[in-house]
Every structure is written in structure tokens, then in C-alpha cells.
C-alpha angles and dihedrals in degrees: 000000000000115000112191122189111192101203114238093350095144114097147159132243110287130202092224088061099045090265093305125122119247089255092050092046096045122096104233112164094164096050088045090056091054091045094055089062093050153053129248142210144151132272134205096200097203105002148298113305094013120118098195133199116239097259100061090035093056092046088054093045087055091052103266112126107187116206130207110322099348095108119095098208136251093271091065094044093053092042089059090044089058093050092243113159098252123177131178108273093039119105123232129184135179115234140193124209103233143172123241133176128234090278092054092252112150111245097174127007092210103033090251091310088257102113122145122215088244092057092047093050094045093050093048092047090050091052094045091052099044113029112093125170104161136349093247096048121094116203125195126175119183129188116229120174126338112320094353127110138169121223120202128187127188124181118196112254091346134109111225112218118240101199098099133125125245127260086210106089094203095071138052125206113219118176089338094308120117113228124189112233118234088225130013141184128239090234117119104233128224113231116244138181111264097205101020094243117155096242093052093045088056091048092050090052090050093050093048092049090049092050094049094047092046093054091051093045096049097043096093104010123143093251092059093045088055092045091051090052088053094049094252129137116257123255096228106141141037118216109212130202148155103036118196136175106184133087107233122241116189137150110281111251095233088057092045095056103019090237134113107248131198132176137210105205140154110185127077092240094057092040088052092048090051091053093047092050095043095246119156103235132206128196126207116190125282122350092259098047092105098162091053089050092054091049092050090050093049091049093054107027095097091057094064140044097220129027120195112199122188119197115190105190107095095053095063093054089050091054090048092050091237106144095170090049091050091050091051091048091052089052090051091051090050093048101041104028110027096034093050091044092050093049091049093049090056088070092059107101098170104048144044118223119215125194139216111185123183141113141251096241144333120271104184114200091221090058099037090212143070113285138185093249114132118262124222121254128199125186114187135174150122096278098043119122097224123226102204095273110152102167138035099238141125092253095052091045091060091060099041129123094243095063119196118328139167120261097245090060097052099093094041094050094042091054087050092055093045095052110078092194091061099032101064 
């Protein structure tokens, strides 16, 4: 089984594409071939009315439906994905390098998205060497990919409270779960305690001190002088969100389904999820090296029952509002990932390969953010009783046999459809 999540693939009709979505407008012969052997439907990855972040969405799409305050937060998940030594009682947050003006108004949430690895490392090293809040507080900030960073605090013999609000105005934190706002301000927020407990008040003060010191430190640093000379926006702020202070303990996924799982993932959040769920993970170059990803998958597919593959590309074009770019990216994924994968599978004489193809959430170009719009779902395989689906698109998904389901039921129901003994 190959389970592909195309990050942020769901979209809405766009004027730049003659009122089609990027999926509907894209030429995807290889995805179409898979679709013709399948059935389709729609997914609400976390629930109706919820515009989720990728972390909680992926957990749900893998069958884990967190309730109330069970979830540990994206900061912890990415911290583990970066191999930072995290222990319960520490505090971890996800951060974005950003650009603000002299009035602390956000100019760009990702500092123009043009950030070299050298710049990321230099900025993080500068912060790690110079930011001091108290003698008993350890601070570690690590760059991950692009504008993304992970911030980790540890206080000697103290538990740091996790119930704090974000400084990033684009996301809310509700019962530990990060939710994308439908609209947001350009104001840099001040962190606050959500429940006014002492530990979280202390954490909010730490985060606010870190933010203030970071802005002052980065204002005239060498990295930003160099960036200005190259016509790039400065990295002079870090937007923080999704604090967590607990190590997660959940049922391993192999035990949950009775199958041997593997993953092919790039980003710290998906690497962290794989670690938490006990999934053996593989990496294959940069996020856009689609042909290499297909080759890595083909080389390892026979060693596992179920392969979860996460492809990041479409989401970034959605956030940038670039519908034509998203369409082109989908076509590249079709040409370099799905085509190569399909050709490789033809050589397998001793096994059939089934597919589940979906996403973690919608990122419509016209909204430039995650939304609660349904995402398409395709289940394809040798034993499927097809429903007339011929393309993997939003419009076909509305008419599909599967109907609309919740994300945590996707794997279970897909296995049901793919098993002819069960699906009578």
C-alpha cells in the first residue's frame, strides 16, 4: 500500500485558471491512470469548521483522533523531528523567520521565503550565543528548512508551563491544537497565559523576553546587512506558536493496524510524527526531488506493508497565492513522482500495489492560508469496484462513492474498500 499525502493540495476555483482549481487545471496523465482504477470521496482531516495545521492533520490522516487536551503541540513534534533532546517539562515552540517594520508590524511572515541555509545557521548561532534570560534557563534554537525554526527551553529542576498563546497572529492554539485563522492581523502578538497558572505565566514571560531580545539583536546583524545588499528582506523577528511541554505517548501504528509501516518524509513535523508513531522513516533529498523520492520508494516498498509518503510542494504555492505555480508543481509531481513510480511498479511480478492519495488540508491560493474546505480522496487498487472516477480532483471527489469522511477514518475505510473479502 502506498499512501500519498500531497500537502495543501485542496483548493478553490481561481480566476487565473479560468475558475478551475490547480488540480482541475493541471495535466496529470499518471494520476489519472491511478484514478481510473479507483473510487473517490472527500475528507475533513480534523473536523468540520476546523482549518488545521499540518501536524494535527497528519496525525488524524494516520488514524489518531486527539481529543480535548491530549495533544502535545506542534513545537514538541518538530523538536523530536529535529533530534533535539526534549524531555517532559521542557518547552518547545515552532517558529518562522519573519520581517517586521520599526513599529513591529509584520511585513512578511517568511522573510521573503528566500533564506539560505547559511543565513539560517548564522542567525540561530547568533541567538544561541547572545540571548540570556536567566542563569538556570537553557535556550536552543535550530534551523530546519527554509524559514522554519524550532525553539527549545529547559529550566533546571522546573516544569515550564505549556498553556500559552502564540506570538504568531495567524494561528490560534485551542486545547493544544494549532488552528489556522481565517483572517489575521499583521500585529506581532505578546504571549500570554491561557489559564493563568503560574507555570504558564512564567513561560509567557520567557517567550516575550526572548522575542524582544531577538528583535534587538537581529536589527543590525551581519546577516541582514548582507541580505539588504542583495535586495532581500531582513530576518528580524521570529513568529512563535504551538508551545508544548510533554513527551507524547501513543499506540504505535504497527500495533494499531497490524501492518508494518514506513514513511518517506522531508519536514521536521512529519519526521517527528513518524518517530512518535514508531514508523521507520526514509528521506530522499530535497522536498522537490520527486524522481529521487519515487526511486527511494521503489527500492524499499517490498520491505513494508504500508508506505506513507508526504510531498510538501503544493502547500507553499497555496500560501503564496500562486495558482499557476501550484498547477505547475502538481504537473511536476505527476511527471517525476507518479510516472516514475508507475513505471517501476510494472516490473513487480510478485505483488500488487494499491494507492490511497489525499492531503492533510486545503490551502486555497485565493485565501493564502489553510482552510476547512474538504480535501479530495482517491483509493485505487486491483480489487476496487470503481465508481466512474477518472481524475483526482475536487470536482470528482464530490461525486465519489466514498462520500465525505473524517481524516482518522481514511486508512480504516480504504483498507475496507481494498479487501474484497470485507467489501462485498
